[in-house]
């Protein structure tokens, strides 16, 4: 296949559109799963529910609690979707990357860590006990998933001998990384759910704390947080394709279509996992994260390093 | 406001003691129509009160109603008659609202004494020493490690999603750890409920599952509950549901070791996982353990179980015990 190259400047504008489309697809699929569990028929209205919910939040009144730190809260709220789009800049679509940085993997990681601060700010700034608890829960969650996540990224970089995402895709010509780095792939999928505070990792926005970080946000603020969450999940799914599933490589179809199909498949898997699980208690997950996932991902990195050195 | 008409509303359901029949109807209609249950007032645009609240609960509901952002609508449904029509009317009201009141200043209210803080712009009044915006700062108290930390008073209920009707728990928290807990019961109970035990178990399970973040299982539990009530439930489906939840390790993680009670508590003995399994047994068809004074036992045991726990655990403990105040004889203690 043709190697991934740096796209023209205008391709940066395509990133939010493509990412938004993927995120919307994921959100619609989640609604379909909800409707099936409810025993409702899956109609056009169910598929379009994320769009109509967006409209609803656009007209809804914004609100703020007395003595809330509005600047801090709104900075956090805006940062969530912005971080998602920035993270997706380095993800190649087909054989074009909007921004093929030499440190693309580190950039993705850094943008995703921005959401830690963003979510904490969005929670703390509302001057609500639920927001505060939710914000801190996300920091705890970050400490639990981040190291396995980083070791998974390091494994990929080691295998490719580069931190550039296009090099990673090129290195998978012939053998996808998922085949010989299954542990890293699994760790990446787990952290994809965790970094987008979705599904079993929704402690920051759980119903047990009345929505946590989301508890006091309404209107546009809420929309940005919810959309940001879906954008993050979509960005992580698209990144998983570039890092582990050979990017746009595949028979017959054009590379951009393979990217879309694979990203949609990974996103679908994540959404399905999200719907099938209960929220993981972080005091339990932190044990698994540090006692099981870190040793396993380290071992995976070691195996890959030995293979590369030989 | 075409956008509002097009989207499905998010509903804050307020259960009231003696309002069980209304609540069951409301939850069934919401499920059939795809209306979602809101997690907080900020998340809701429709407030539905199931039953006739007493004065205290009514005042609490009014305060929560003031927290809903515009456009909003409210349905007070005292009796089971005409539930669907009342929901329809509230829904229509939501769609008919004239344009959004300009910006956020319209929702501006000053906090009344003892009121929950709500909307208010550029409110930087500091008349009292140690006050911020007219609200007292958190007091301090020694925590479990002997450090002096901020202490916050927090009231759970009576308006809280997936919370037993009429239950009010007053907490003093440091960080998210509960220091003291006091239990109150608001309102008067309704009559005995002679519905099928499986429906009652599924109803309790749905609250527990929701609090544990098992969203899909919650939906399935409510759907099966409605089918049991309608007499159309398939025993195989109930068995499958129970089997699947018994196998769920994420659910077990959420409930293991939470709210453990010793052997003297009959039906309540064990941790949240064991209580959850007992409900699953009832769902799968075994007869329920006859509990004499289950609700009274729960209310007695609750404060001791809550103290020293995290806020999130508090919700799981309460949901796993699920005191049935809707039809129990326990009178108001507030």
Coordinates of C-alpha atoms in Angstrom, one line a residue:
Chain A
X1 CA 0.0 0.0 0.0
X2 CA 1.1 3.6 -0.4
X3 CA 2.7 4.9 2.7
X4 CA 0.9 7.4 4.9
X5 CA 1.9 11.0 4.2
X6 CA 1.4 14.4 5.6
X7 CA -1.8 15.9 4.2
X8 CA -2.4 19.4 2.9
X9 CA -3.1 22.1 5.5
X10 CA -6.9 22.1 4.8
X11 CA -7.1 18.4 5.8
X12 CA -7.0 19.7 9.4
X13 CA -10.5 21.0 8.9
X14 CA -11.7 17.5 7.9
X15 CA -10.6 16.0 11.2
X16 CA -13.5 17.4 13.4
X17 CA -16.0 16.5 10.7
X18 CA -14.8 12.9 10.2
X19 CA -14.3 12.4 13.9
X20 CA -17.8 13.9 14.6
X21 CA -19.3 11.6 12.0
X22 CA -17.7 8.5 13.7
X23 CA -18.7 9.7 17.1
X24 CA -22.3 10.3 16.0
X25 CA -22.4 6.7 14.5
X26 CA -21.2 5.4 17.9
X27 CA -23.8 7.3 19.8
X28 CA -26.5 6.1 17.5
X29 CA -25.4 2.5 17.9
X30 CA -25.6 3.0 21.7
X31 CA -29.2 4.3 21.3
X32 CA -30.0 1.2 19.3
X33 CA -28.7 -1.1 22.0
X34 CA -30.7 0.9 24.6
X35 CA -33.9 0.6 22.5
X36 CA -33.4 -3.1 22.1
X37 CA -33.0 -3.5 25.9
X38 CA -36.1 -1.5 26.5
X39 CA -38.0 -3.6 24.0
X40 CA -38.7 -0.7 21.7
X41 CA -38.6 -0.9 17.9
X42 CA -35.5 0.6 16.3
X43 CA -36.8 3.5 14.2
X44 CA -35.3 6.4 12.5
X45 CA -36.0 8.5 15.6
X46 CA -33.9 6.2 17.6
X47 CA -31.0 6.4 15.2
X48 CA -31.4 10.2 15.1
X49 CA -31.7 10.5 18.8
X50 CA -28.1 11.9 19.3
X51 CA -28.9 14.7 16.9
X52 CA -32.2 15.6 18.5
X53 CA -30.6 15.4 21.9
X54 CA -28.0 17.9 20.6
X55 CA -30.8 20.2 19.5
X56 CA -32.5 19.9 22.9
X57 CA -29.3 20.8 24.8
X58 CA -28.7 23.7 22.4
X59 CA -31.9 25.4 23.4
X60 CA -31.7 24.4 27.1
X61 CA -30.9 27.1 29.6
X62 CA -27.4 27.1 31.0
X63 CA -27.1 27.2 34.7
X64 CA -24.5 27.7 37.4
X65 CA -24.5 27.2 41.1
X66 CA -23.9 30.2 43.4
X67 CA -20.2 31.0 43.9
X68 CA -19.1 28.5 41.3
X69 CA -15.8 29.1 39.5
X70 CA -17.4 29.7 36.1
X71 CA -14.2 30.4 34.2
X72 CA -12.6 27.2 35.5
X73 CA -15.6 25.1 34.9
X74 CA -16.2 26.4 31.3
X75 CA -12.5 26.1 30.5
X76 CA -12.7 22.4 31.5
X77 CA -15.9 21.9 29.6
X78 CA -14.5 23.3 26.3
X79 CA -11.2 21.5 26.7
X80 CA -12.8 18.0 26.5
X81 CA -14.0 18.1 22.9
X82 CA -11.0 20.3 21.9
X83 CA -8.6 17.7 23.4
X84 CA -10.4 14.9 21.5
X85 CA -10.1 16.7 18.1
X86 CA -6.4 17.6 18.8
X87 CA -5.7 14.0 19.7
X88 CA -7.2 12.9 16.4
X89 CA -5.0 15.2 14.3
X90 CA -2.2 12.6 14.2
X91 CA -4.6 9.7 13.3
X92 CA -4.2 8.8 9.6
X93 CA -7.3 8.5 7.5
X94 CA -6.5 6.2 4.6
X95 CA -3.0 7.3 3.6
X96 CA -3.3 11.0 4.7
X97 CA -2.6 12.3 8.2
X98 CA -3.7 15.8 8.9
X99 CA -0.6 16.3 11.0
X100 CA 2.0 13.5 10.8
X101 CA 4.1 14.7 13.8
X102 CA 7.4 12.9 14.5
X103 CA 6.2 12.4 18.0
X104 CA 2.6 11.6 17.1
X105 CA 2.1 8.9 19.7
X106 CA 3.3 11.2 22.5
X107 CA 1.0 13.9 21.2
X108 CA -2.0 11.6 21.3
X109 CA -1.1 10.6 24.8
X110 CA -0.6 14.2 25.9
X111 CA -3.9 15.4 24.5
X112 CA -5.7 12.6 26.2
X113 CA -4.2 13.5 29.5
X114 CA -5.5 17.0 29.0
X115 CA -8.9 15.6 29.7
X116 CA -7.9 14.7 33.2
X117 CA -7.4 18.3 34.0
X118 CA -10.4 19.3 31.9
X119 CA -12.8 17.0 33.7
X120 CA -11.4 17.9 37.1
X121 CA -11.9 21.6 36.3
X122 CA -15.4 21.0 35.0
X123 CA -16.3 19.1 38.2
X124 CA -14.5 21.4 40.8
X125 CA -15.7 24.6 39.1
X126 CA -19.4 23.9 39.6
X127 CA -19.2 24.2 43.4
X128 CA -21.2 21.1 43.9
X129 CA -20.3 18.1 46.0
X130 CA -21.2 15.7 43.1
X131 CA -19.0 17.6 40.7
X132 CA -16.2 17.6 43.1
X133 CA -16.4 13.9 43.8
X134 CA -16.8 13.1 40.1
X135 CA -13.7 15.2 39.2
X136 CA -11.5 13.6 41.8
X137 CA -12.8 10.1 40.8
X138 CA -11.5 10.8 37.3
X139 CA -8.1 11.6 38.6
X140 CA -8.0 8.4 40.5
X141 CA -9.2 6.6 37.4
X142 CA -6.4 8.3 35.4
X143 CA -3.8 6.9 37.9
X144 CA -5.3 3.5 37.4
X145 CA -5.3 3.2 33.6
X146 CA -2.6 5.5 32.5
X147 CA 0.5 3.4 33.1
X148 CA -0.8 0.3 31.3
X149 CA -2.0 2.6 28.5
X150 CA 1.5 4.2 28.2
X151 CA 3.2 0.8 28.2
X152 CA 0.9 -0.3 25.4
X153 CA 1.9 2.8 23.4
X154 CA 5.6 2.3 24.2
X155 CA 5.2 -1.3 22.9
X156 CA 3.9 -0.1 19.6
X157 CA 6.6 2.5 19.3
X158 CA 9.2 -0.1 20.1
X159 CA 7.8 -2.5 17.5
X160 CA 7.8 0.2 14.8
X161 CA 11.1 1.9 16.0
X162 CA 9.4 5.2 15.7
X163 CA 6.9 7.5 17.5
X164 CA 5.6 8.7 14.2
X165 CA 2.1 7.2 13.5
X166 CA 2.8 6.9 9.7
X167 CA 5.9 4.8 10.5
X168 CA 3.8 2.6 12.8
X169 CA 1.3 2.0 10.0
X170 CA 4.2 1.3 7.6
X171 CA 5.8 -1.2 10.0
X172 CA 2.6 -3.3 10.0
X173 CA 2.9 -4.0 6.3
X174 CA 2.4 -7.8 6.2
X175 CA 1.8 -8.4 9.9
X176 CA -0.6 -6.3 12.0
X177 CA 0.6 -5.4 15.5
X178 CA -2.5 -6.9 17.0
X179 CA -1.2 -10.3 16.1
X180 CA 2.0 -10.2 18.1
X181 CA 1.0 -7.5 20.6
X182 CA -2.4 -8.8 21.8
X183 CA -1.9 -7.7 25.4
X184 CA -1.0 -4.2 24.4
X185 CA -4.1 -4.1 22.1
X186 CA -6.3 -5.2 25.0
X187 CA -4.8 -2.7 27.3
X188 CA -5.3 0.0 24.7
X189 CA -9.0 -0.9 24.3
X190 CA -9.5 -0.8 28.1
X191 CA -7.9 2.5 28.3
X192 CA -9.9 3.8 25.4
X193 CA -13.0 3.3 27.5
X194 CA -11.3 4.8 30.5
X195 CA -10.0 7.9 28.9
X196 CA -13.4 8.7 27.5
X197 CA -15.0 8.1 30.9
X198 CA -17.4 5.7 29.2
X199 CA -19.1 2.5 30.1
X200 CA -17.4 0.5 32.9
X201 CA -15.2 3.5 33.5
X202 CA -17.9 6.1 34.0
X203 CA -17.2 6.6 37.7
X204 CA -16.7 10.4 37.1
X205 CA -20.3 10.7 35.8
X206 CA -22.0 7.8 37.6
X207 CA -25.6 7.8 38.6
X208 CA -24.5 6.9 42.1
X209 CA -23.2 10.5 42.4
X210 CA -26.1 12.1 40.5
X211 CA -24.1 12.5 37.3
X212 CA -20.8 13.6 39.1
X213 CA -19.0 16.0 36.8
X214 CA -22.2 16.3 34.7
X215 CA -24.5 16.9 37.7
X216 CA -24.7 20.7 37.5
X217 CA -24.0 21.2 33.8
X218 CA -26.9 21.9 31.5
X219 CA -27.4 23.3 28.0
X220 CA -24.4 23.9 25.9
X221 CA -22.0 23.0 28.7
X222 CA -23.5 19.6 29.0
X223 CA -23.5 19.2 25.2
X224 CA -19.8 19.9 25.0
X225 CA -19.0 17.4 27.8
X226 CA -21.2 14.6 26.3
X227 CA -20.0 15.3 22.7
X228 CA -16.4 15.4 24.0
X229 CA -16.9 12.0 25.6
X230 CA -18.0 10.5 22.3
X231 CA -15.3 12.3 20.3
X232 CA -12.7 10.9 22.7
X233 CA -14.0 7.4 22.3
X234 CA -14.1 7.8 18.5
X235 CA -10.5 9.2 18.5
X236 CA -9.3 6.3 20.6
X237 CA -11.0 3.8 18.3
X238 CA -9.5 5.4 15.2
X239 CA -6.1 5.4 16.9
X240 CA -6.4 1.7 17.7
X241 CA -6.8 1.1 14.0
X242 CA -3.6 3.0 13.1
X243 CA -1.6 1.4 16.0
X244 CA -2.7 -2.2 15.9
X245 CA -4.9 -3.0 12.9
X246 CA -2.7 -2.0 10.1
X247 CA -4.3 1.5 9.5
X248 CA -5.9 1.6 6.0
X249 CA -4.4 -1.6 4.7
X250 CA -6.8 -4.1 3.2
X251 CA -7.8 -5.8 0.0
X252 CA -9.9 -4.4 -2.8
X253 CA -11.4 -1.3 -1.1
X254 CA -9.6 2.1 -1.0
X255 CA -7.5 2.8 2.1
X256 CA -9.8 5.5 3.5
X257 CA -12.7 3.2 3.4
X258 CA -10.8 0.5 5.3
X259 CA -9.9 3.1 7.9
X260 CA -13.5 4.0 8.3
X261 CA -14.7 0.4 8.4
X262 CA -12.1 -0.7 10.9
X263 CA -12.6 2.4 13.1
X264 CA -16.4 1.7 13.1
X265 CA -15.8 -1.9 14.0
X266 CA -13.6 -1.0 17.0
X267 CA -16.0 1.7 18.1
X268 CA -18.9 -0.7 17.8
X269 CA -17.0 -3.2 20.0
X270 CA -16.3 -0.5 22.6
X271 CA -19.9 0.6 22.7
X272 CA -21.1 -2.9 23.0
X273 CA -18.7 -3.5 25.9
X274 CA -19.9 -0.3 27.5
X275 CA -23.5 -1.5 27.4
X276 CA -22.7 -4.9 28.9
X277 CA -20.9 -4.0 32.0
X278 CA -21.5 -2.3 35.4
X279 CA -19.3 0.5 36.5
X280 CA -15.9 -0.7 37.8
X281 CA -15.2 0.4 41.3
X282 CA -11.9 2.2 41.1
X283 CA -10.6 0.9 44.5
X284 CA -10.8 -2.5 42.9
X285 CA -9.7 -1.6 39.4
X286 CA -6.6 0.2 40.7
X287 CA -5.4 -3.2 42.1
X288 CA -6.0 -4.9 38.8
X289 CA -4.4 -2.1 36.9
X290 CA -1.2 -2.1 39.0
X291 CA -0.9 -5.7 39.9
X292 CA -2.0 -7.4 36.6
X293 CA -2.1 -4.9 33.7
X294 CA 1.2 -3.2 34.4
X295 CA 3.2 -6.4 34.7
X296 CA 1.5 -7.9 31.6
X297 CA 2.0 -4.8 29.5
X298 CA 5.6 -4.6 30.7
X299 CA 6.1 -8.3 29.7
X300 CA 4.6 -7.5 26.3
X301 CA 7.0 -4.6 25.9
X302 CA 9.9 -6.9 26.8
X303 CA 8.8 -9.6 24.3
X304 CA 8.5 -7.0 21.5
X305 CA 11.8 -5.4 22.4
X306 CA 13.6 -8.8 22.3
X307 CA 12.0 -9.6 18.9
X308 CA 13.0 -6.2 17.5
X309 CA 16.6 -6.5 18.8
X310 CA 17.2 -9.9 17.3
Chain B
X1 CA -39.5 25.3 19.9
X2 CA -39.5 22.6 17.3
X3 CA -36.3 21.1 18.6
X4 CA -38.0 20.3 21.9
X5 CA -40.9 18.6 20.2
X6 CA -38.6 16.5 18.2
X7 CA -36.3 15.2 21.0
X8 CA -37.4 12.9 23.7
X9 CA -37.6 14.5 27.2
X10 CA -35.3 13.5 30.1
X11 CA -37.5 12.9 33.1
X12 CA -36.7 13.4 36.8
X13 CA -39.0 10.9 38.5
X14 CA -40.0 11.8 42.0
X15 CA -41.3 8.8 43.9
X16 CA -43.6 9.5 46.7
X17 CA -44.7 6.9 49.3
X18 CA -48.1 5.6 48.5
X19 CA -47.4 6.5 44.9
X20 CA -46.1 3.1 43.8
X21 CA -48.8 2.4 41.3
X22 CA -48.3 5.7 39.6
X23 CA -44.5 5.3 39.5
X24 CA -44.8 1.9 37.9
X25 CA -47.1 3.3 35.3
X26 CA -44.8 6.3 34.7
X27 CA -41.7 4.2 34.4
X28 CA -43.5 1.8 32.0
X29 CA -44.7 4.6 29.7
X30 CA -41.2 6.2 29.8
X31 CA -39.6 3.0 28.7
X32 CA -42.2 2.4 25.9
X33 CA -41.7 5.9 24.6
X34 CA -37.9 6.0 25.0
X35 CA -38.0 8.9 27.5
X36 CA -34.8 8.7 29.5
X37 CA -34.5 9.0 33.3
X38 CA -32.4 12.0 34.3
X39 CA -29.6 11.8 36.9
X40 CA -29.9 15.3 38.3
X41 CA -32.1 18.4 38.0
X42 CA -29.6 19.9 35.5
X43 CA -30.1 16.8 33.3
X44 CA -33.9 17.0 33.3
X45 CA -36.5 19.0 31.5
X46 CA -39.5 17.1 32.8
X47 CA -40.3 16.7 36.5
X48 CA -42.9 13.9 37.3
X49 CA -44.2 13.6 40.8
X50 CA -45.7 10.1 41.3
X51 CA -48.3 10.4 44.1
X52 CA -49.3 13.1 46.5
X53 CA -46.4 14.4 48.5
X54 CA -46.7 15.5 52.1
X55 CA -45.8 19.1 53.0
X56 CA -42.1 18.5 53.6
X57 CA -41.6 16.4 50.5
X58 CA -43.7 18.9 48.4
X59 CA -41.5 21.8 49.5
X60 CA -38.4 19.7 48.6
X61 CA -39.9 19.0 45.2
X62 CA -40.6 22.7 44.6
X63 CA -37.0 23.5 45.4
X64 CA -35.8 20.9 42.9
X65 CA -38.3 22.2 40.4
X66 CA -36.7 25.6 40.7
X67 CA -33.4 24.0 39.7
X68 CA -34.6 22.8 36.3
X69 CA -33.4 24.9 33.5
X70 CA -35.8 26.3 30.9
X71 CA -37.6 24.9 28.9
X72 CA -39.1 22.7 31.6
X73 CA -42.5 21.2 32.4
X74 CA -43.9 19.5 35.4
X75 CA -46.5 16.7 35.9
X76 CA -48.0 16.1 39.3
X77 CA -49.8 12.7 39.1
X78 CA -51.7 12.0 42.3
X79 CA -53.5 8.9 41.2
X80 CA -53.1 6.2 38.6
X81 CA -56.0 7.5 36.5
X82 CA -54.9 9.2 33.3
X83 CA -51.2 8.9 33.7
X84 CA -50.5 8.8 30.0
X85 CA -52.6 11.9 29.4
X86 CA -50.8 13.9 32.0
X87 CA -47.4 12.9 30.6
X88 CA -48.6 13.9 27.1
X89 CA -49.8 17.3 28.4
X90 CA -46.4 17.9 30.1
X91 CA -44.6 16.9 27.0
X92 CA -46.7 19.2 24.9
X93 CA -46.1 22.0 27.3
X94 CA -42.4 21.5 26.9
X95 CA -42.7 21.8 23.2
X96 CA -45.0 24.9 23.3
X97 CA -42.7 27.0 25.4
X98 CA -41.9 30.3 23.7
X99 CA -38.3 30.9 22.9
X100 CA -35.6 30.5 25.5
X101 CA -35.7 33.2 28.1
X102 CA -32.7 35.3 27.1
X103 CA -29.6 33.8 28.4
X104 CA -28.8 32.6 31.9
X105 CA -29.8 35.8 33.8
X106 CA -33.4 34.8 33.6
X107 CA -32.8 31.9 35.9
X108 CA -31.4 34.2 38.5
X109 CA -32.5 33.6 42.0
X110 CA -31.1 34.5 45.3
X111 CA -30.6 31.6 47.7
X112 CA -33.1 31.6 50.5
X113 CA -31.8 30.6 53.9
X114 CA -31.5 26.9 54.0
X115 CA -32.1 26.6 50.3
X116 CA -29.8 24.7 48.0
X117 CA -27.5 27.0 46.1
X118 CA -28.9 27.5 42.6
X119 CA -28.7 29.9 39.6
X120 CA -27.4 33.3 40.4
X121 CA -25.1 35.5 38.5
X122 CA -22.1 37.6 39.7
X123 CA -23.3 37.0 43.2
X124 CA -20.3 38.0 45.3
X125 CA -22.1 39.2 48.4
X126 CA -20.0 38.7 51.5
X127 CA -21.9 40.4 54.3
X128 CA -21.1 37.7 56.8
X129 CA -17.6 36.8 57.9
X130 CA -16.7 33.4 56.5
X131 CA -19.5 33.4 54.0
X132 CA -19.3 33.1 50.3
X133 CA -22.2 34.5 48.3
X134 CA -24.4 34.5 51.4
X135 CA -23.7 30.8 52.0
X136 CA -21.8 29.6 55.0
X137 CA -18.5 27.9 54.5
X138 CA -17.9 24.3 55.4
X139 CA -17.2 23.8 59.1
X140 CA -14.3 21.7 60.3
X141 CA -14.1 18.6 62.3
X142 CA -11.6 15.9 63.1
X143 CA -11.6 13.0 60.6
X144 CA -10.9 9.3 61.2
X145 CA -7.2 9.9 61.0
X146 CA -7.3 12.7 63.6
X147 CA -6.8 15.5 61.0
X148 CA -9.0 18.5 61.0
X149 CA -10.8 18.6 57.7
X150 CA -13.7 20.5 56.1
X151 CA -17.1 18.9 56.9
X152 CA -20.0 19.2 54.6
X153 CA -23.7 18.4 55.3
X154 CA -25.5 16.6 52.6
X155 CA -29.0 15.4 52.4
X156 CA -29.8 12.4 50.1
X157 CA -33.5 12.2 49.1
X158 CA -36.4 12.6 49.0
X159 CA -35.8 13.7 45.4
X160 CA -33.0 11.5 44.0
X161 CA -33.2 9.1 41.0
X162 CA -33.1 5.4 41.9
X163 CA -33.7 6.1 45.6
X164 CA -36.4 4.5 47.8
X165 CA -39.5 6.7 48.0
X166 CA -39.8 8.7 51.3
X167 CA -36.3 7.9 52.5
X168 CA -34.1 10.9 53.6
X169 CA -30.6 10.3 54.8
X170 CA -28.7 13.3 56.3
X171 CA -25.0 12.9 56.0
X172 CA -22.0 14.8 57.3
X173 CA -19.2 14.1 54.8
X174 CA -15.4 14.8 54.7
X175 CA -14.2 14.6 51.2
X176 CA -16.5 11.8 50.0
X177 CA -16.3 9.8 53.3
X178 CA -19.4 9.7 55.5
X179 CA -18.8 10.8 59.1
X180 CA -22.3 10.6 60.5
X181 CA -25.6 9.4 59.0
X182 CA -29.1 10.0 60.2
X183 CA -32.2 8.3 58.6
X184 CA -35.6 9.9 58.3
X185 CA -38.8 8.8 56.6
X186 CA -41.0 11.4 55.0
X187 CA -44.7 11.0 54.1
X188 CA -47.3 8.4 54.8
X189 CA -47.2 4.9 53.4
X190 CA -49.8 3.5 51.0
X191 CA -51.6 0.2 51.3
X192 CA -50.1 -3.2 51.1
X193 CA -49.0 -4.2 47.6
X194 CA -50.1 -7.6 46.4
X195 CA -48.2 -7.7 43.2
X196 CA -46.1 -10.7 42.2
X197 CA -42.9 -11.1 44.2
X198 CA -40.9 -11.3 41.0
X199 CA -42.0 -7.8 40.0
X200 CA -41.0 -6.4 43.4
X201 CA -37.6 -8.1 43.2
X202 CA -37.1 -6.8 39.6
X203 CA -38.1 -3.3 40.8
X204 CA -35.5 -3.3 43.6
X205 CA -33.0 -4.9 41.3
X206 CA -33.5 -2.1 38.7
X207 CA -32.6 0.5 41.3
X208 CA -29.5 -1.4 42.4
X209 CA -28.3 -2.0 38.8
X210 CA -28.8 1.6 37.9
X211 CA -26.8 2.8 40.9
X212 CA -24.1 0.3 40.0
X213 CA -23.9 1.7 36.5
X214 CA -25.3 -1.3 34.7
X215 CA -27.4 0.7 32.3
X216 CA -28.5 -2.0 29.9
X217 CA -29.3 -4.5 32.7
X218 CA -31.4 -1.8 34.4
X219 CA -33.5 -1.3 31.2
X220 CA -33.9 -5.1 30.9
X221 CA -35.0 -5.4 34.6
X222 CA -37.6 -2.7 34.2
X223 CA -38.9 -4.2 31.0
X224 CA -39.2 -7.7 32.7
X225 CA -40.9 -6.1 35.7
X226 CA -43.5 -4.6 33.5
X227 CA -44.0 -7.9 31.7
X228 CA -44.4 -9.7 35.0
X229 CA -47.0 -7.1 36.1
X230 CA -48.8 -7.4 32.8
X231 CA -48.7 -11.2 33.1
X232 CA -46.9 -11.6 29.9
X233 CA -43.5 -12.6 31.2
X234 CA -41.7 -15.5 29.7
X235 CA -40.2 -17.7 32.5
X236 CA -37.3 -18.6 30.3
X237 CA -36.5 -14.9 29.8
X238 CA -36.6 -14.3 33.5
X239 CA -34.2 -17.3 34.1
X240 CA -31.9 -16.1 31.4
X241 CA -31.8 -12.6 32.9
X242 CA -31.1 -14.0 36.4
X243 CA -28.4 -16.3 35.1
X244 CA -26.7 -13.6 33.1
X245 CA -26.5 -11.2 36.1
X246 CA -25.2 -14.0 38.4
X247 CA -22.3 -14.4 36.0
X248 CA -21.5 -10.6 35.7
X249 CA -18.2 -10.0 37.4
X250 CA -18.4 -6.3 37.0
X251 CA -21.6 -6.3 39.0
X252 CA -20.1 -8.6 41.6
X253 CA -17.1 -6.2 41.9
X254 CA -19.6 -3.3 42.5
X255 CA -21.4 -5.1 45.3
X256 CA -19.0 -7.5 46.9
X257 CA -18.4 -6.8 50.6
X258 CA -20.7 -3.7 50.5
X259 CA -23.0 -3.2 53.5
X260 CA -22.4 -6.5 55.2
X261 CA -24.9 -7.5 57.9
X262 CA -24.5 -10.5 60.2
X263 CA -26.7 -13.6 60.4
X264 CA -29.3 -12.1 62.7
X265 CA -30.8 -10.2 59.9
X266 CA -32.7 -12.9 58.1
X267 CA -33.4 -11.8 54.5
X268 CA -30.9 -9.0 54.8
X269 CA -27.9 -11.1 55.9
X270 CA -24.7 -10.9 54.0
X271 CA -23.3 -8.3 51.6
X272 CA -25.0 -6.5 48.7
X273 CA -24.0 -9.4 46.3
X274 CA -25.9 -11.9 48.5
X275 CA -28.9 -9.7 48.7
X276 CA -28.8 -9.1 45.0
X277 CA -28.7 -12.9 44.5
X278 CA -31.7 -13.4 46.7
X279 CA -33.7 -11.1 44.4
X280 CA -32.4 -13.0 41.4
X281 CA -33.6 -16.2 43.0
X282 CA -37.1 -14.7 43.4
X283 CA -36.9 -13.5 39.8
X284 CA -36.1 -17.0 38.6
X285 CA -39.2 -18.3 40.4
X286 CA -38.2 -19.4 44.0
X287 CA -40.6 -18.1 46.7
X288 CA -39.4 -15.0 48.6
X289 CA -38.1 -15.3 52.1
X290 CA -41.0 -14.1 54.3
X291 CA -39.5 -11.1 56.1
X292 CA -41.4 -9.9 59.2
X293 CA -40.2 -6.4 59.6
X294 CA -37.8 -6.1 56.8
X295 CA -38.2 -2.3 56.4
X296 CA -37.9 -1.5 60.1
X297 CA -34.7 -3.7 60.2
X298 CA -33.2 -1.8 57.3
X299 CA -33.9 1.6 58.9
X300 CA -32.3 0.5 62.1
X301 CA -29.2 -1.0 60.4
X302 CA -28.7 1.8 57.9
X303 CA -26.9 4.5 59.9
X304 CA -24.3 2.0 61.2
X305 CA -23.7 0.7 57.7
X306 CA -23.3 4.1 56.1
X307 CA -20.8 5.7 58.6
X308 CA -17.2 5.5 57.3
X309 CA -18.3 4.6 53.8
X310 CA -17.7 6.6 50.6
X311 CA -20.6 8.4 49.0
X312 CA -20.8 6.0 46.1
X313 CA -20.9 3.0 48.5
X314 CA -23.7 4.7 50.4
X315 CA -25.9 4.5 47.2
X316 CA -25.1 0.8 46.7
X317 CA -25.8 0.0 50.4
X318 CA -29.1 1.7 50.3
X319 CA -30.1 0.2 46.9
X320 CA -29.1 -3.3 48.0
X321 CA -31.3 -3.0 51.2
X322 CA -34.0 -1.1 49.4
X323 CA -36.4 -0.5 52.3
X324 CA -40.0 -0.8 51.0
X325 CA -41.4 2.4 52.4
X326 CA -44.1 2.6 49.7
X327 CA -46.4 0.1 51.4
X328 CA -44.7 -0.5 54.8
X329 CA -46.5 0.5 58.0
X330 CA -43.7 2.6 59.2
X331 CA -45.1 6.1 59.8
X332 CA -43.4 9.4 59.3
X333 CA -40.4 10.0 61.5
X334 CA -39.3 13.3 60.3

